[in-house]
């Protein structure tokens, strides 16, 4: 916790000398290297921890989480082992739902999320509604997607709401006839929510693309101008695109 990885590894190694089967120590060494983004060291450490104690659930979770964003096929067995070796409860079921979505099994993910919402009622994690929004968006049910995301926003703690949640709501609105204008309002909320200039510019460019798709070149030009002025190091292409959108809008 003091960000002193070298001494942490030294002491975890001493713990292993005292108890060579202490999987938590080997797994903790892996976590130190994980903070350094060094897979050549943390992946073998996690695998060694499993060999020391095949029932040590936290290591399975670390490996599942690592592969979840890289290769769902590699992540799958680690999720199975994590669930098998940990206390059963809602969190394990949420992970199963998340993994179905990550595996592009959208209909199954939707069914699992709805099952948990029905089963747990008001105690269900709001993130199940967020996942339903993305699933329904992917499946083309914009009304259900919007309802799920607005439900998530009403139930989630403020610190759990991300700028990308408003971006997703904007994308849903942009695909909903009659709600296109709402999309830009949601993008503004995403911009206000995020503190990163790079992310703000990304959201602004998303709005510009929405305007372009709607053939509203004047609105596109407004957003591109905002992105250009906000960018501390704008490209020549950004300037050209801003100018060309104005040209298309006959804003000579």
mmCIF file of C-alpha atoms in Angstrom:
data_model
loop_
_atom_site.group_PDB
_atom_site.id
_atom_site.type_symbol
_atom_site.label_atom_id
_atom_site.label_comp_id
_atom_site.label_asym_id
_atom_site.label_seq_id
_atom_site.Cartn_x
_atom_site.Cartn_y
_atom_site.Cartn_z
ATOM 1 C CA UNK A 1 0.000 0.000 0.000
ATOM 2 C CA UNK A 2 3.030 2.281 0.361
ATOM 3 C CA UNK A 3 3.856 1.520 -3.303
ATOM 4 C CA UNK A 4 7.085 -0.171 -2.198
ATOM 5 C CA UNK A 5 6.869 -3.204 -4.464
ATOM 6 C CA UNK A 6 10.460 -4.354 -3.959
ATOM 7 C CA UNK A 7 10.163 -4.729 -0.194
ATOM 8 C CA UNK A 8 6.678 -6.215 -0.559
ATOM 9 C CA UNK A 9 8.023 -8.988 -2.813
ATOM 10 C CA UNK A 10 10.936 -9.560 -0.428
ATOM 11 C CA UNK A 11 8.579 -10.126 2.485
ATOM 12 C CA UNK A 12 6.114 -12.258 0.509
ATOM 13 C CA UNK A 13 9.120 -14.395 -0.481
ATOM 14 C CA UNK A 14 10.108 -14.730 3.202
ATOM 15 C CA UNK A 15 6.545 -15.845 3.933
ATOM 16 C CA UNK A 16 6.888 -18.543 1.263
ATOM 17 C CA UNK A 17 10.151 -19.705 2.861
ATOM 18 C CA UNK A 18 8.253 -20.205 6.122
ATOM 19 C CA UNK A 19 5.305 -21.882 4.385
ATOM 20 C CA UNK A 20 6.080 -23.057 0.821
ATOM 21 C CA UNK A 21 2.381 -23.836 0.237
ATOM 22 C CA UNK A 22 1.195 -20.330 1.121
ATOM 23 C CA UNK A 23 -0.680 -19.461 -2.089
ATOM 24 C CA UNK A 24 -1.729 -16.020 -0.834
ATOM 25 C CA UNK A 25 1.917 -14.922 -0.692
ATOM 26 C CA UNK A 26 2.660 -16.108 -4.244
ATOM 27 C CA UNK A 27 -0.576 -14.523 -5.500
ATOM 28 C CA UNK A 28 0.344 -11.248 -3.771
ATOM 29 C CA UNK A 29 3.707 -11.268 -5.564
ATOM 30 C CA UNK A 30 1.720 -11.566 -8.779
ATOM 31 C CA UNK A 31 -0.413 -8.583 -7.809
ATOM 32 C CA UNK A 32 2.711 -6.457 -7.231
ATOM 33 C CA UNK A 33 3.902 -7.194 -10.772
ATOM 34 C CA UNK A 34 0.363 -6.651 -12.024
ATOM 35 C CA UNK A 35 0.505 -3.047 -10.774
ATOM 36 C CA UNK A 36 3.673 -2.697 -12.871
ATOM 37 C CA UNK A 37 1.891 -4.141 -15.921
ATOM 38 C CA UNK A 38 4.501 -6.871 -16.201
ATOM 39 C CA UNK A 39 2.728 -10.019 -17.493
ATOM 40 C CA UNK A 40 6.015 -11.921 -17.865
ATOM 41 C CA UNK A 41 6.161 -11.982 -14.074
ATOM 42 C CA UNK A 42 2.582 -11.749 -12.783
ATOM 43 C CA UNK A 43 1.041 -14.471 -14.985
ATOM 44 C CA UNK A 44 3.560 -17.155 -13.901
ATOM 45 C CA UNK A 45 3.195 -16.025 -10.281
ATOM 46 C CA UNK A 46 -0.596 -16.444 -10.445
ATOM 47 C CA UNK A 47 -0.250 -19.866 -12.101
ATOM 48 C CA UNK A 48 2.250 -20.913 -9.420
ATOM 49 C CA UNK A 49 -0.191 -19.800 -6.704
ATOM 50 C CA UNK A 50 -2.851 -22.110 -8.191
ATOM 51 C CA UNK A 51 -0.369 -24.994 -8.133
ATOM 52 C CA UNK A 52 0.351 -24.297 -4.458
ATOM 53 C CA UNK A 53 -3.365 -24.246 -3.583
ATOM 54 C CA UNK A 54 -5.840 -25.223 -6.330
ATOM 55 C CA UNK A 55 -8.702 -23.937 -4.146
ATOM 56 C CA UNK A 56 -7.378 -20.388 -3.655
ATOM 57 C CA UNK A 57 -10.207 -18.379 -5.248
ATOM 58 C CA UNK A 58 -8.622 -14.872 -5.368
ATOM 59 C CA UNK A 59 -5.976 -16.024 -7.858
ATOM 60 C CA UNK A 60 -8.598 -17.449 -10.191
ATOM 61 C CA UNK A 61 -10.344 -14.080 -10.095
ATOM 62 C CA UNK A 62 -7.146 -12.198 -10.978
ATOM 63 C CA UNK A 63 -6.554 -14.462 -13.985
ATOM 64 C CA UNK A 64 -10.190 -14.286 -15.045
ATOM 65 C CA UNK A 65 -10.185 -10.499 -14.863
ATOM 66 C CA UNK A 66 -6.927 -10.236 -16.813
ATOM 67 C CA UNK A 67 -8.112 -12.458 -19.668
ATOM 68 C CA UNK A 68 -11.681 -11.094 -19.618
ATOM 69 C CA UNK A 69 -10.521 -8.042 -21.597
ATOM 70 C CA UNK A 70 -8.165 -9.996 -23.866
ATOM 71 C CA UNK A 71 -9.428 -13.501 -24.633
ATOM 72 C CA UNK A 72 -12.796 -14.691 -23.303
ATOM 73 C CA UNK A 73 -11.939 -18.285 -24.183
ATOM 74 C CA UNK A 74 -8.947 -18.183 -21.832
ATOM 75 C CA UNK A 75 -10.997 -16.348 -19.198
ATOM 76 C CA UNK A 76 -13.811 -18.930 -19.113
ATOM 77 C CA UNK A 77 -12.081 -21.733 -17.127
ATOM 78 C CA UNK A 78 -10.775 -19.255 -14.563
ATOM 79 C CA UNK A 79 -14.305 -17.951 -13.985
ATOM 80 C CA UNK A 80 -15.550 -21.510 -13.524
ATOM 81 C CA UNK A 81 -12.829 -22.223 -10.974
ATOM 82 C CA UNK A 82 -13.398 -18.929 -9.164
ATOM 83 C CA UNK A 83 -17.114 -19.656 -8.802
ATOM 84 C CA UNK A 84 -16.441 -23.261 -7.739
ATOM 85 C CA UNK A 85 -13.989 -22.198 -5.020
ATOM 86 C CA UNK A 86 -15.745 -19.130 -3.582
ATOM 87 C CA UNK A 87 -18.855 -18.597 -1.470
ATOM 88 C CA UNK A 88 -21.918 -18.562 -3.671
ATOM 89 C CA UNK A 89 -23.918 -15.346 -3.855
ATOM 90 C CA UNK A 90 -25.111 -12.558 -6.160
ATOM 91 C CA UNK A 91 -21.601 -11.400 -7.092
ATOM 92 C CA UNK A 92 -20.834 -14.726 -8.734
ATOM 93 C CA UNK A 93 -24.087 -14.516 -10.694
ATOM 94 C CA UNK A 94 -23.279 -10.958 -11.810
ATOM 95 C CA UNK A 95 -19.925 -12.181 -13.100
ATOM 96 C CA UNK A 96 -21.665 -14.929 -15.073
ATOM 97 C CA UNK A 97 -23.964 -12.348 -16.655
ATOM 98 C CA UNK A 98 -21.041 -10.041 -17.462
ATOM 99 C CA UNK A 99 -19.148 -12.918 -19.015
ATOM 100 C CA UNK A 100 -22.064 -13.894 -21.238
ATOM 101 C CA UNK A 101 -22.068 -10.329 -22.556
ATOM 102 C CA UNK A 102 -18.294 -10.326 -23.063
ATOM 103 C CA UNK A 103 -18.652 -13.611 -24.969
ATOM 104 C CA UNK A 104 -21.166 -11.952 -27.339
ATOM 105 C CA UNK A 105 -23.937 -14.239 -26.073
ATOM 106 C CA UNK A 106 -26.302 -11.292 -25.950
ATOM 107 C CA UNK A 107 -29.638 -13.117 -25.715
ATOM 108 C CA UNK A 108 -28.288 -15.287 -22.878
ATOM 109 C CA UNK A 109 -26.849 -12.237 -21.104
ATOM 110 C CA UNK A 110 -30.201 -10.471 -21.360
ATOM 111 C CA UNK A 111 -32.025 -13.493 -19.963
ATOM 112 C CA UNK A 112 -29.531 -13.817 -17.086
ATOM 113 C CA UNK A 113 -29.776 -10.121 -16.150
ATOM 114 C CA UNK A 114 -33.583 -10.203 -16.223
ATOM 115 C CA UNK A 115 -33.536 -13.371 -14.114
ATOM 116 C CA UNK A 116 -31.384 -11.677 -11.464
ATOM 117 C CA UNK A 117 -33.530 -8.527 -11.491
ATOM 118 C CA UNK A 118 -36.650 -10.646 -10.960
ATOM 119 C CA UNK A 119 -34.986 -12.800 -8.314
ATOM 120 C CA UNK A 120 -33.293 -10.052 -6.277
ATOM 121 C CA UNK A 121 -35.709 -7.157 -6.824
ATOM 122 C CA UNK A 122 -34.550 -3.889 -5.266
ATOM 123 C CA UNK A 123 -31.404 -5.611 -3.945
ATOM 124 C CA UNK A 124 -30.046 -6.319 -7.417
ATOM 125 C CA UNK A 125 -26.895 -4.458 -8.427
ATOM 126 C CA UNK A 126 -27.834 -1.492 -10.653
ATOM 127 C CA UNK A 127 -25.102 -2.544 -13.045
ATOM 128 C CA UNK A 128 -27.425 -5.265 -14.337
ATOM 129 C CA UNK A 129 -29.595 -2.493 -15.771
ATOM 130 C CA UNK A 130 -26.521 -0.932 -17.384
ATOM 131 C CA UNK A 131 -25.680 -4.245 -19.021
ATOM 132 C CA UNK A 132 -29.272 -4.613 -20.219
ATOM 133 C CA UNK A 133 -28.965 -1.208 -21.887
ATOM 134 C CA UNK A 134 -25.907 -2.311 -23.872
ATOM 135 C CA UNK A 135 -27.445 -5.705 -24.682
ATOM 136 C CA UNK A 136 -30.721 -4.224 -25.903
ATOM 137 C CA UNK A 137 -28.808 -1.635 -27.927
ATOM 138 C CA UNK A 138 -26.857 -4.443 -29.590
ATOM 139 C CA UNK A 139 -30.055 -6.412 -30.207
ATOM 140 C CA UNK A 140 -31.759 -3.362 -31.707
ATOM 141 C CA UNK A 141 -34.413 -2.738 -29.036
ATOM 142 C CA UNK A 142 -33.839 0.968 -28.455
ATOM 143 C CA UNK A 143 -36.889 1.521 -26.231
ATOM 144 C CA UNK A 144 -35.791 -1.232 -23.833
ATOM 145 C CA UNK A 145 -32.187 0.011 -23.994
ATOM 146 C CA UNK A 146 -33.197 3.547 -23.014
ATOM 147 C CA UNK A 147 -35.447 2.330 -20.213
ATOM 148 C CA UNK A 148 -32.669 0.131 -18.806
ATOM 149 C CA UNK A 149 -30.070 2.915 -18.864
ATOM 150 C CA UNK A 150 -32.361 5.498 -17.286
ATOM 151 C CA UNK A 151 -33.226 2.929 -14.594
ATOM 152 C CA UNK A 152 -29.523 2.363 -13.974
ATOM 153 C CA UNK A 153 -28.903 6.108 -13.635
ATOM 154 C CA UNK A 154 -31.784 6.444 -11.166
ATOM 155 C CA UNK A 155 -30.604 3.554 -8.974
ATOM 156 C CA UNK A 156 -26.796 3.739 -9.119
ATOM 157 C CA UNK A 157 -24.716 5.603 -6.568
ATOM 158 C CA UNK A 158 -23.288 8.831 -8.080
ATOM 159 C CA UNK A 159 -19.737 7.506 -7.856
ATOM 160 C CA UNK A 160 -20.715 4.428 -9.895
ATOM 161 C CA UNK A 161 -22.066 6.451 -12.821
ATOM 162 C CA UNK A 162 -19.532 6.865 -15.627
ATOM 163 C CA UNK A 163 -19.322 9.451 -18.365
ATOM 164 C CA UNK A 164 -19.611 6.585 -20.844
ATOM 165 C CA UNK A 165 -23.064 5.807 -19.430
ATOM 166 C CA UNK A 166 -24.293 9.144 -20.762
ATOM 167 C CA UNK A 167 -22.425 8.494 -24.016
ATOM 168 C CA UNK A 168 -24.286 5.186 -24.386
ATOM 169 C CA UNK A 169 -27.588 6.923 -23.670
ATOM 170 C CA UNK A 170 -26.709 9.441 -26.381
ATOM 171 C CA UNK A 171 -26.030 6.643 -28.861
ATOM 172 C CA UNK A 172 -29.361 5.042 -27.989
ATOM 173 C CA UNK A 173 -31.203 8.338 -28.456
ATOM 174 C CA UNK A 174 -29.459 8.934 -31.786
ATOM 175 C CA UNK A 175 -30.868 5.622 -33.051
ATOM 176 C CA UNK A 176 -34.389 6.396 -31.803
ATOM 177 C CA UNK A 177 -36.611 8.303 -34.271
ATOM 178 C CA UNK A 178 -37.756 11.549 -32.699
ATOM 179 C CA UNK A 179 -35.084 11.471 -29.949
ATOM 180 C CA UNK A 180 -32.089 12.548 -31.991
ATOM 181 C CA UNK A 181 -31.956 16.002 -30.370
ATOM 182 C CA UNK A 182 -31.788 14.395 -26.913
ATOM 183 C CA UNK A 183 -28.550 12.698 -27.919
ATOM 184 C CA UNK A 184 -26.602 15.955 -27.856
ATOM 185 C CA UNK A 185 -27.868 16.742 -24.358
ATOM 186 C CA UNK A 186 -26.616 13.376 -23.102
ATOM 187 C CA UNK A 187 -23.238 13.982 -24.755
ATOM 188 C CA UNK A 188 -22.982 17.285 -22.893
ATOM 189 C CA UNK A 189 -23.611 15.391 -19.638
ATOM 190 C CA UNK A 190 -20.830 12.947 -20.565
ATOM 191 C CA UNK A 191 -18.474 15.865 -21.235
ATOM 192 C CA UNK A 192 -19.342 17.482 -17.901
ATOM 193 C CA UNK A 193 -18.903 14.172 -16.051
ATOM 194 C CA UNK A 194 -15.417 13.346 -17.353
ATOM 195 C CA UNK A 195 -12.371 15.267 -16.156
ATOM 196 C CA UNK A 196 -9.999 14.099 -18.909
ATOM 197 C CA UNK A 197 -9.565 16.517 -21.820
ATOM 198 C CA UNK A 198 -8.829 13.592 -24.146
ATOM 199 C CA UNK A 199 -12.087 11.902 -23.168
ATOM 200 C CA UNK A 200 -14.034 15.142 -23.511
ATOM 201 C CA UNK A 201 -12.702 15.498 -27.057
ATOM 202 C CA UNK A 202 -13.657 11.885 -27.785
ATOM 203 C CA UNK A 203 -17.238 12.555 -26.658
ATOM 204 C CA UNK A 204 -17.374 15.762 -28.706
ATOM 205 C CA UNK A 205 -16.239 13.851 -31.787
ATOM 206 C CA UNK A 206 -18.931 11.248 -31.095
ATOM 207 C CA UNK A 207 -21.504 14.068 -31.164
ATOM 208 C CA UNK A 208 -20.010 15.383 -34.403
ATOM 209 C CA UNK A 209 -20.360 11.955 -36.003
ATOM 210 C CA UNK A 210 -23.977 11.739 -34.818
ATOM 211 C CA UNK A 211 -24.681 15.109 -36.439
ATOM 212 C CA UNK A 212 -22.968 13.998 -39.640
ATOM 213 C CA UNK A 213 -24.997 10.766 -39.729
ATOM 214 C CA UNK A 214 -28.138 12.883 -39.340
ATOM 215 C CA UNK A 215 -26.910 15.071 -42.246
ATOM 216 C CA UNK A 216 -26.900 18.089 -39.938
ATOM 217 C CA UNK A 217 -23.607 19.571 -41.127
ATOM 218 C CA UNK A 218 -24.030 22.855 -39.216
ATOM 219 C CA UNK A 219 -24.357 20.937 -35.934
ATOM 220 C CA UNK A 220 -21.394 18.782 -36.944
ATOM 221 C CA UNK A 221 -19.328 21.915 -37.551
ATOM 222 C CA UNK A 222 -20.253 23.310 -34.123
ATOM 223 C CA UNK A 223 -19.008 20.133 -32.393
ATOM 224 C CA UNK A 224 -15.843 19.861 -34.482
ATOM 225 C CA UNK A 225 -15.047 23.490 -33.688
ATOM 226 C CA UNK A 226 -15.488 22.767 -29.991
ATOM 227 C CA UNK A 227 -13.119 19.781 -30.225
ATOM 228 C CA UNK A 228 -10.532 21.790 -32.172
ATOM 229 C CA UNK A 229 -10.511 24.652 -29.684
ATOM 230 C CA UNK A 230 -10.312 22.290 -26.688
ATOM 231 C CA UNK A 231 -7.474 20.145 -28.064
ATOM 232 C CA UNK A 232 -4.084 21.449 -26.816
ATOM 233 C CA UNK A 233 -2.382 19.974 -29.901
ATOM 234 C CA UNK A 234 -4.974 19.760 -32.691
ATOM 235 C CA UNK A 235 -4.114 18.076 -35.968
ATOM 236 C CA UNK A 236 -4.322 19.587 -39.437
ATOM 237 C CA UNK A 237 -7.013 17.017 -40.255
ATOM 238 C CA UNK A 238 -9.147 18.245 -37.327
ATOM 239 C CA UNK A 239 -8.935 21.763 -38.743
ATOM 240 C CA UNK A 240 -9.748 20.533 -42.252
ATOM 241 C CA UNK A 241 -12.756 18.515 -41.030
ATOM 242 C CA UNK A 242 -14.082 21.536 -39.134
ATOM 243 C CA UNK A 243 -13.719 23.709 -42.210
ATOM 244 C CA UNK A 244 -15.239 21.114 -44.553
ATOM 245 C CA UNK A 245 -18.272 20.618 -42.272
ATOM 246 C CA UNK A 246 -18.845 24.386 -42.392
ATOM 247 C CA UNK A 247 -18.448 24.269 -46.168
ATOM 248 C CA UNK A 248 -21.046 21.484 -46.413
ATOM 249 C CA UNK A 249 -23.352 23.537 -44.195
ATOM 250 C CA UNK A 250 -22.880 26.510 -46.579
ATOM 251 C CA UNK A 251 -21.465 28.449 -43.663
ATOM 252 C CA UNK A 252 -18.901 30.169 -45.856
#
